[in-house]
PDB file of C-alpha atoms in Angstrom:
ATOM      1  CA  UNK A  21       0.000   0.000   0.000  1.00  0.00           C
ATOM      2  CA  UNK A  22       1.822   3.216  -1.107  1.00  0.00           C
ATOM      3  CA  UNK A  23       0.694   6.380   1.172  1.00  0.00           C
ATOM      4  CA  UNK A  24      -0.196   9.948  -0.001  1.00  0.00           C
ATOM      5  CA  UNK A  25       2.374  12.295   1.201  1.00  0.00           C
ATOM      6  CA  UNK A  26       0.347  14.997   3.743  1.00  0.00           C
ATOM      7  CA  UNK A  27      -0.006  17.769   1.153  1.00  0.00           C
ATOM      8  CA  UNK A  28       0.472  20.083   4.197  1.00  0.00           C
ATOM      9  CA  UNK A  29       4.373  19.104   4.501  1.00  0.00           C
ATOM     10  CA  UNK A  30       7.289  18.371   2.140  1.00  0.00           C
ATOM     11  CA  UNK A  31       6.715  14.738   0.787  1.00  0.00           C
ATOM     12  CA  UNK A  32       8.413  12.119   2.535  1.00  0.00           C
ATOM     13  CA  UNK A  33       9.736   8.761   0.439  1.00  0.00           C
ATOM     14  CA  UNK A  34      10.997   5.568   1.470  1.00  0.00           C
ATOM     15  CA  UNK A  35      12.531   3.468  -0.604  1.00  0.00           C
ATOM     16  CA  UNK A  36      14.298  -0.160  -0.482  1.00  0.00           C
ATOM     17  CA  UNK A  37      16.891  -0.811  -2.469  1.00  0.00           C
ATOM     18  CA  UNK A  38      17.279  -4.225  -4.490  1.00  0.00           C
ATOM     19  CA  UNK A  39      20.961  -4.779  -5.154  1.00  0.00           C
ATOM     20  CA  UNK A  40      20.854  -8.989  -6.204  1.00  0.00           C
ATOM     21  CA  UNK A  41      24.591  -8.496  -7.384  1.00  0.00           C
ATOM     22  CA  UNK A  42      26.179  -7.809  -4.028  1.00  0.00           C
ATOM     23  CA  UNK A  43      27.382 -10.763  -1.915  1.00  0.00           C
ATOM     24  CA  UNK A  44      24.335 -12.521   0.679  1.00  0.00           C
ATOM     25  CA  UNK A  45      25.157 -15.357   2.164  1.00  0.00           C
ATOM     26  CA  UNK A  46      22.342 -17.748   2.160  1.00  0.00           C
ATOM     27  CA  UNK A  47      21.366 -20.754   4.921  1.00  0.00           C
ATOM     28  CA  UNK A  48      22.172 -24.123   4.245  1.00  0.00           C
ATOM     29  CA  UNK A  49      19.176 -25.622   2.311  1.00  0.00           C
ATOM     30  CA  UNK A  50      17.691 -22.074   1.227  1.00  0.00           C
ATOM     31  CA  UNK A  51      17.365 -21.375  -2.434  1.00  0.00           C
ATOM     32  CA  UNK A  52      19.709 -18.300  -2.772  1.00  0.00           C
ATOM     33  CA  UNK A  53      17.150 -16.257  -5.350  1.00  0.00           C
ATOM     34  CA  UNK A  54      14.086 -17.073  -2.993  1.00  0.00           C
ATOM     35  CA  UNK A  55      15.813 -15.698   0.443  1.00  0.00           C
ATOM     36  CA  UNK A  56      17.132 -12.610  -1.114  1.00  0.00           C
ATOM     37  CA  UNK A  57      13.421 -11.790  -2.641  1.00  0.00           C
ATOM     38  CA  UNK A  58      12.026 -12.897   0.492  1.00  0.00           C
ATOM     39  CA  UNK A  59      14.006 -10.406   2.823  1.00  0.00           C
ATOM     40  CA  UNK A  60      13.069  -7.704   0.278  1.00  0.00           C
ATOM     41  CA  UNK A  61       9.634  -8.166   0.183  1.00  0.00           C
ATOM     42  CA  UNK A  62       9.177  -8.266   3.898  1.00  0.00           C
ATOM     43  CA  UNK A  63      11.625  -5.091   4.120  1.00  0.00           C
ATOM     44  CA  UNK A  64       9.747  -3.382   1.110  1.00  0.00           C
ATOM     45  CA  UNK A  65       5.757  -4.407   3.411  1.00  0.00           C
ATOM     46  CA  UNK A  66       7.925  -2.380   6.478  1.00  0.00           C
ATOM     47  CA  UNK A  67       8.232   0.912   4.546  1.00  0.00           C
ATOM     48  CA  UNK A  68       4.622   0.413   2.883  1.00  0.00           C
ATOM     49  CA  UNK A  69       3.450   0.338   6.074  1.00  0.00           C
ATOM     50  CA  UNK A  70       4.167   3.669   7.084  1.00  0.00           C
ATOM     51  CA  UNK A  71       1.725   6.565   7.391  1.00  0.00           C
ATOM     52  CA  UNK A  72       1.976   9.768   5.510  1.00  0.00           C
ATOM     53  CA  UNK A  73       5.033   8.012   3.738  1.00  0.00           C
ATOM     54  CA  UNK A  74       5.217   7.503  -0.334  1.00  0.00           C
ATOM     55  CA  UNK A  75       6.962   3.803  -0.517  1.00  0.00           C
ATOM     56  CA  UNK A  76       9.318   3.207  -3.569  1.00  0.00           C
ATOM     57  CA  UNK A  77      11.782   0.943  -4.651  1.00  0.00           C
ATOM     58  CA  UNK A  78      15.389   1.365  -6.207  1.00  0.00           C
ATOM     59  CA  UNK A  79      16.742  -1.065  -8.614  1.00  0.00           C
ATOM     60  CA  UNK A  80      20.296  -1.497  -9.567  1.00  0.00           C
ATOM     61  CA  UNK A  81      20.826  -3.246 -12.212  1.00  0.00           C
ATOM     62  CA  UNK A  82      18.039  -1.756 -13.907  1.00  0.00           C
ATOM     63  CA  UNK A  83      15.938  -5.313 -15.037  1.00  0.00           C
ATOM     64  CA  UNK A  84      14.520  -6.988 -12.249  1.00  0.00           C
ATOM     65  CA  UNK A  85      11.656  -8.049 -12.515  1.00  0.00           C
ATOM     66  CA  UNK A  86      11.025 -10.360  -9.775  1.00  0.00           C
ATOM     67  CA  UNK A  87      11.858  -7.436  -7.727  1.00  0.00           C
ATOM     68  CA  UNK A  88       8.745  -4.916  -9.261  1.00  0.00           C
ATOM     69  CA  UNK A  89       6.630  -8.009  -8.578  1.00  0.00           C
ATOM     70  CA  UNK A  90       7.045  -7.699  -4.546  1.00  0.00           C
ATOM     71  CA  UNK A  91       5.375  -4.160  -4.271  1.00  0.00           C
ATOM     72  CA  UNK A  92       2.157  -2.824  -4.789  1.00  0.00           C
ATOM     73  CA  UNK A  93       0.192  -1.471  -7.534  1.00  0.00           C
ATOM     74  CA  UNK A  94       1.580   1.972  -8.179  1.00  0.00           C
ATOM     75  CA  UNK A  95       4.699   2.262  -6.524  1.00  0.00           C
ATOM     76  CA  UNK A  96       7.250   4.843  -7.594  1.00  0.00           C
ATOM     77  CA  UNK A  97      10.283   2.428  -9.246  1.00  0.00           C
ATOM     78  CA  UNK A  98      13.385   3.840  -9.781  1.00  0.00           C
ATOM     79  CA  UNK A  99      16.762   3.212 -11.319  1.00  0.00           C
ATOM     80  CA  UNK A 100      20.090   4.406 -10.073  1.00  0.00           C
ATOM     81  CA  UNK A 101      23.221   2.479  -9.299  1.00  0.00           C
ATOM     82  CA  UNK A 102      24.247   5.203  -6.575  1.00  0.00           C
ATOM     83  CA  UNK A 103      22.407   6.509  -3.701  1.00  0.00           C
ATOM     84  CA  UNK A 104      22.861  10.160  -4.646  1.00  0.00           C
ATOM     85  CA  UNK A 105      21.243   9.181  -8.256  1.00  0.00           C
ATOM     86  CA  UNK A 106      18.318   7.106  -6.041  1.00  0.00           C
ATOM     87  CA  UNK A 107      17.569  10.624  -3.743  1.00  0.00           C
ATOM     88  CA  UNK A 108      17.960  12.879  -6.896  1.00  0.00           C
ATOM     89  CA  UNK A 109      15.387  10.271  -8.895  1.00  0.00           C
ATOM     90  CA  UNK A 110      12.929  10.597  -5.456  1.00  0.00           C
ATOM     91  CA  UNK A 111      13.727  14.345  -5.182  1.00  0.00           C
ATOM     92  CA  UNK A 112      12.200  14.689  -9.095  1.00  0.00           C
ATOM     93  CA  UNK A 113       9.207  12.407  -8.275  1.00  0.00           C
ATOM     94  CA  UNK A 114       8.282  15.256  -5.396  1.00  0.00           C
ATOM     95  CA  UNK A 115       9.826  13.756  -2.195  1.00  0.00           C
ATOM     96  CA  UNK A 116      11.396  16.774  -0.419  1.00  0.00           C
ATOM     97  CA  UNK A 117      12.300  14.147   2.588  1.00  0.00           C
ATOM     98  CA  UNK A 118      13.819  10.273   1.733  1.00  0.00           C
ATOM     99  CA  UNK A 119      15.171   7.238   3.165  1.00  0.00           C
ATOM    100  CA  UNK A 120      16.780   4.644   1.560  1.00  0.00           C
ATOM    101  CA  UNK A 121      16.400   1.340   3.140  1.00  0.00           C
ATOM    102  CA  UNK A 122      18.708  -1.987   2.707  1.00  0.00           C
ATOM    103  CA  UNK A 123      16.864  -4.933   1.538  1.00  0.00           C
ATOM    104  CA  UNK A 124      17.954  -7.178   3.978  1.00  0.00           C
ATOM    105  CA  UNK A 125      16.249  -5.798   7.490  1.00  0.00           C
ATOM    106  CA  UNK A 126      12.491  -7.857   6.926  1.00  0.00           C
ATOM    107  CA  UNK A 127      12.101  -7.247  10.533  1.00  0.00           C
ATOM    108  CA  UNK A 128      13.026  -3.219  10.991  1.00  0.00           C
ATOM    109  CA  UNK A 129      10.803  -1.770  13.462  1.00  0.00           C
ATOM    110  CA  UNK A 130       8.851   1.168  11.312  1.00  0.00           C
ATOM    111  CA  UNK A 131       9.569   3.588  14.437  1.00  0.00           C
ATOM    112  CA  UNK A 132      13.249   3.453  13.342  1.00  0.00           C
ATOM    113  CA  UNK A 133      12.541   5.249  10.097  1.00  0.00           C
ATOM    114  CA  UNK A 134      10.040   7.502  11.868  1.00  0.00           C
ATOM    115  CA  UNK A 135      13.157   8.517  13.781  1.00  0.00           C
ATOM    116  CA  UNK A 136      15.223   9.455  11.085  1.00  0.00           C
ATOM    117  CA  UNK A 137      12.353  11.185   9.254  1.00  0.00           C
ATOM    118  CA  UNK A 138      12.484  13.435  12.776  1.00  0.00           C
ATOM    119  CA  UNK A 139      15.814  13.678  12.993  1.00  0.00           C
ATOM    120  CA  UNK A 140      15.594  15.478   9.506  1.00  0.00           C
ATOM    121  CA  UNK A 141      14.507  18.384  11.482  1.00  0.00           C
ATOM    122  CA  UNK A 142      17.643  19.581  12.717  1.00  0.00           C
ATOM    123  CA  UNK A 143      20.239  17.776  10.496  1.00  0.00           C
ATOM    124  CA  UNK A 144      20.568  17.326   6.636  1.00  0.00           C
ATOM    125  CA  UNK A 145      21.087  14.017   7.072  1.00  0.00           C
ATOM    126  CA  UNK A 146      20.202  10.974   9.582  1.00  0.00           C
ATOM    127  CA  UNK A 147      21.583   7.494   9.498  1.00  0.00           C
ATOM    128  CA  UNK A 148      20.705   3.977  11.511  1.00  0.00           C
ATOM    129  CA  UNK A 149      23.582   1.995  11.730  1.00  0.00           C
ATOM    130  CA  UNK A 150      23.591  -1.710  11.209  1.00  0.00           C
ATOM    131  CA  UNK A 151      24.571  -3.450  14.736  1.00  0.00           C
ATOM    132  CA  UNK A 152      25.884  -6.619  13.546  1.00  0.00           C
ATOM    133  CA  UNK A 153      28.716  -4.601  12.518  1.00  0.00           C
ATOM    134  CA  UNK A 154      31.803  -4.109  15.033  1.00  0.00           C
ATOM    135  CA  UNK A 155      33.536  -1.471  13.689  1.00  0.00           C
ATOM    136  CA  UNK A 156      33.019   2.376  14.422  1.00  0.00           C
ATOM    137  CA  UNK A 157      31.580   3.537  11.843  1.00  0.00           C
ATOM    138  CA  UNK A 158      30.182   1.018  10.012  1.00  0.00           C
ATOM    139  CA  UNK A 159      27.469   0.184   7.310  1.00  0.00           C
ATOM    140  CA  UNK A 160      24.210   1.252   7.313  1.00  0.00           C
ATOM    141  CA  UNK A 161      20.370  -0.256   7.626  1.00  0.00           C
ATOM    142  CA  UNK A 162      19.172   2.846   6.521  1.00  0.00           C
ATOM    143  CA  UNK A 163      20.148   6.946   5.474  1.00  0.00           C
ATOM    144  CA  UNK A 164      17.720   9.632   5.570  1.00  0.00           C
ATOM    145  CA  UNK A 165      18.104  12.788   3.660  1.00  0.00           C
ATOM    146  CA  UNK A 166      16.843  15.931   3.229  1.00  0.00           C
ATOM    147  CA  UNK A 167      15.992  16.742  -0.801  1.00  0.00           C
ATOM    148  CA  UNK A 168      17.822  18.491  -2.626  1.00  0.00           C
ATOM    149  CA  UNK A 169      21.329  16.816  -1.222  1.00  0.00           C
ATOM    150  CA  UNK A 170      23.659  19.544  -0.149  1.00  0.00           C
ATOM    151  CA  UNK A 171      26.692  19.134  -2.360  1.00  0.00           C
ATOM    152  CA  UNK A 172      29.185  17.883   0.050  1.00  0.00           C
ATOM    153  CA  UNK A 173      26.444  14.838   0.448  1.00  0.00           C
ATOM    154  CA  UNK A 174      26.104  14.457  -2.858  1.00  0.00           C
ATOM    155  CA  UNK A 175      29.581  14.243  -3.887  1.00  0.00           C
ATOM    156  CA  UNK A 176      30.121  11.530  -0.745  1.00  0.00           C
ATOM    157  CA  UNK A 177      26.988   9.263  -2.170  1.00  0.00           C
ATOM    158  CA  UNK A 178      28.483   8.862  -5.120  1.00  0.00           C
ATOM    159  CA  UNK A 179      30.948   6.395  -3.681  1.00  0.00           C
ATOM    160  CA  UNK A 180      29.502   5.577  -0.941  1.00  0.00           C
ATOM    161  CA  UNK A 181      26.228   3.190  -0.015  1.00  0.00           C
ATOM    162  CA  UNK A 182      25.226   1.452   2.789  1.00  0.00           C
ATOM    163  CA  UNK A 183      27.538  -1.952   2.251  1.00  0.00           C
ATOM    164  CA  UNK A 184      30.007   0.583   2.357  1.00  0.00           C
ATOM    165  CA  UNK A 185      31.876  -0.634   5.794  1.00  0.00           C
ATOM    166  CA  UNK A 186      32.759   2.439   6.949  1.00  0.00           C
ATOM    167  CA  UNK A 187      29.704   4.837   5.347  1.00  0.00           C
ATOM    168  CA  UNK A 188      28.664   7.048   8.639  1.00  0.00           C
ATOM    169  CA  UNK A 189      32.478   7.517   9.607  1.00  0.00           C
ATOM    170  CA  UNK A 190      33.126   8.564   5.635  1.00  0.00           C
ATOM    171  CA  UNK A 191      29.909  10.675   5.873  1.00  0.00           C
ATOM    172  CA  UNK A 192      31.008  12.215   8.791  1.00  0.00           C
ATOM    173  CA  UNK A 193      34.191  12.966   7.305  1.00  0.00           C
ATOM    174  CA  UNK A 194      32.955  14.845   4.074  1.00  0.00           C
ATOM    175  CA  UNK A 195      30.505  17.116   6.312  1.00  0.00           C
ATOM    176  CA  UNK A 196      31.776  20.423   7.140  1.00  0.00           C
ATOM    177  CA  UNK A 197      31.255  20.556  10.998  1.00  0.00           C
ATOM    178  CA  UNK A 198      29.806  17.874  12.729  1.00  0.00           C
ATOM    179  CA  UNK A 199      26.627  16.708  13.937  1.00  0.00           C
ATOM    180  CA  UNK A 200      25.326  16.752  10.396  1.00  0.00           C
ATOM    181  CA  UNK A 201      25.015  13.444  10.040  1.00  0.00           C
ATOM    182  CA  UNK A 202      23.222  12.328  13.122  1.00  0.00           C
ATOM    183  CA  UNK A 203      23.050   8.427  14.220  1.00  0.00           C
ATOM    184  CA  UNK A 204      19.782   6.924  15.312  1.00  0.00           C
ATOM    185  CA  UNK A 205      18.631   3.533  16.982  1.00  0.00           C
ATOM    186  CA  UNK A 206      20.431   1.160  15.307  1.00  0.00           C
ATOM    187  CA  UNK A 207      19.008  -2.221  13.917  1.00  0.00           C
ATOM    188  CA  UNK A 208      20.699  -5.894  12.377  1.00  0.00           C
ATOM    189  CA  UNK A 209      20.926  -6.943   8.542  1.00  0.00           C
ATOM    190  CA  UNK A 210      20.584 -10.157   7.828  1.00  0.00           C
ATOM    191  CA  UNK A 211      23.810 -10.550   5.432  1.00  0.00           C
ATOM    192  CA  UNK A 212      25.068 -13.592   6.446  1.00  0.00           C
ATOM    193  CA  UNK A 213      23.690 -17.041   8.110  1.00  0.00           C
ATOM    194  CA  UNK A 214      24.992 -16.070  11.177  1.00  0.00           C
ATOM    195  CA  UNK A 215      22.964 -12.761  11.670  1.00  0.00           C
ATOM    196  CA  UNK A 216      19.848 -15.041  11.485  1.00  0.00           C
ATOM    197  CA  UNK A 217      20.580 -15.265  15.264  1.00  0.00           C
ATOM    198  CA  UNK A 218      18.674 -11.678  15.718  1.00  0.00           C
ATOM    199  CA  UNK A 219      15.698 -12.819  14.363  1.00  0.00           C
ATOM    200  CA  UNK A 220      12.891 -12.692  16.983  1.00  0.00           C
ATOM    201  CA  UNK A 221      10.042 -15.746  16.206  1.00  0.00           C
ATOM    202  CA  UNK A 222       7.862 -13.800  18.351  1.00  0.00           C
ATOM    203  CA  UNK A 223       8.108 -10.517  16.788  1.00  0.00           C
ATOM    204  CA  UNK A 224       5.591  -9.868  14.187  1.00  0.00           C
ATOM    205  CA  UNK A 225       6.410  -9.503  10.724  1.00  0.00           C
ATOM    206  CA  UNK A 226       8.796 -10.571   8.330  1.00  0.00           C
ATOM    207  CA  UNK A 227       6.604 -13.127   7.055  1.00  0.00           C
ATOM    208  CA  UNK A 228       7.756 -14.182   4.209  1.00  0.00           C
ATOM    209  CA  UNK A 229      11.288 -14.629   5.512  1.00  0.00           C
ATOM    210  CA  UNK A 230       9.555 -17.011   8.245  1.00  0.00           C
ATOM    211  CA  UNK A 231       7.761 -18.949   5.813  1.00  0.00           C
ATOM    212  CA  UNK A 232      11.290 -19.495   4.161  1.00  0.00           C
ATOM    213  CA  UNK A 233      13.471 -20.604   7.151  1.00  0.00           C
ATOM    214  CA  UNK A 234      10.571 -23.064   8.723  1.00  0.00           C
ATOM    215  CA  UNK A 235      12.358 -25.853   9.720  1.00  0.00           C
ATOM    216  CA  UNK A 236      16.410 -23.669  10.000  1.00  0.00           C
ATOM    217  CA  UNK A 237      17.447 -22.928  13.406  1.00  0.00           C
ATOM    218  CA  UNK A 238      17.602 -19.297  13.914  1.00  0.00           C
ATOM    219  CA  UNK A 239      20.895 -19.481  15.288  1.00  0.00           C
ATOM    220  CA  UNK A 240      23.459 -21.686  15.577  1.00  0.00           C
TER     221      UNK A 240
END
């Protein structure tokens, strides 16, 4: 379901990226295609969810089908390999507020986007930080933006995303003072078979993903 923007404030986007080139690696016994559109769909049904929010969905490469397929009638699909090409493709479709999501969090708590969405207030910029990571710094479950990118963001986006392992502490770096770049609540990817450990059975959602891995331990 793909919700109006208010018409009384700037338009606020969230999108999901699909990216089935980069590295996932998949459960014993899980079809490899099947668990990456499965994490998608139940991370694309998270940002659907959300009021007063217009869902979309990147695509890089270009082609993917199977991905369209996962989202609703009428949502906004668009195709950039970077993120600043993915904010400046939302930014022309009439989002003046975006967050691009990685499509491997089926089980993100919506409140964590809310959170960067308010964070937007004071900064230019917001990010959640993926907690499976152990480095300062590290990659990213999802960056909010404010629309049109400030330069110095833009620039930075174009070579860095949010498998990028040290994106917030690059980020950081390329803003001129601090505190630009704000870090919220952060949340787990499921990237490898070892992160299925911070899957919750009794959390709702992520139902797809669920289906998929009846019968895998969560952990090991």
């Amino acid at each position: 379901m793909t919700h109006p923007p208010d018409p009384g404030a700037a338009a606020r986007f969230a999108a999901v990226l699909s990216l089935p080139g980069r590295p996932l690696d998949v459960p014993p016994g899980v079809d490899a295609r099947a668990f990456r559109l499965a994490l998608l769909e139940d991370t694309y049904e998270v940002v659907a969810g959300l009021e007063l929010v217009t869902s979309a969905l990147v695509l890089d490469p270009p082609d993917q089908p199977d991905a369209e397929a996962v989202t609703w009638p009428g949502t906004p699909i668009v195709r950039e390999p970077t993120l600043a090409g993915a904010f400046a493709a939302l930014h022309a479709l009439g989002a003046g507020t975006a967050a691009l999501v990685a499509p491997d969090a089926p089980d993100l708590p919506p409140l964590l986007i809310g959170k960067l969405f308010r964070a937007l207030g004071h900064a230019p910029a917001a990010a959640c930080p993926a907690q499976s990571d152990d480095r300062a710094g590290g990659r990213l479950v999802a960056l909010a933006a404010r629309l049109p990118l400030p330069g110095w963001l833009a620039t930075a986006l174009q070579d860095v995303d949010l498998d990028t392992p040290d994106a917030l502490a690059r980020l950081r770096a390329a803003a001129p003072r601090p505190g630009l770049v704000p870090q919220g609540p952060g949340w787990h990817r499921l990237r490898t078979a070892s992160d299925l450990r911070f899957l919750d059975p009794g959390l709702e959602g992520w139902e797809n993903t669920r289906a998929l891995l009846e019968g895998h331990p969560l952990s090991s």
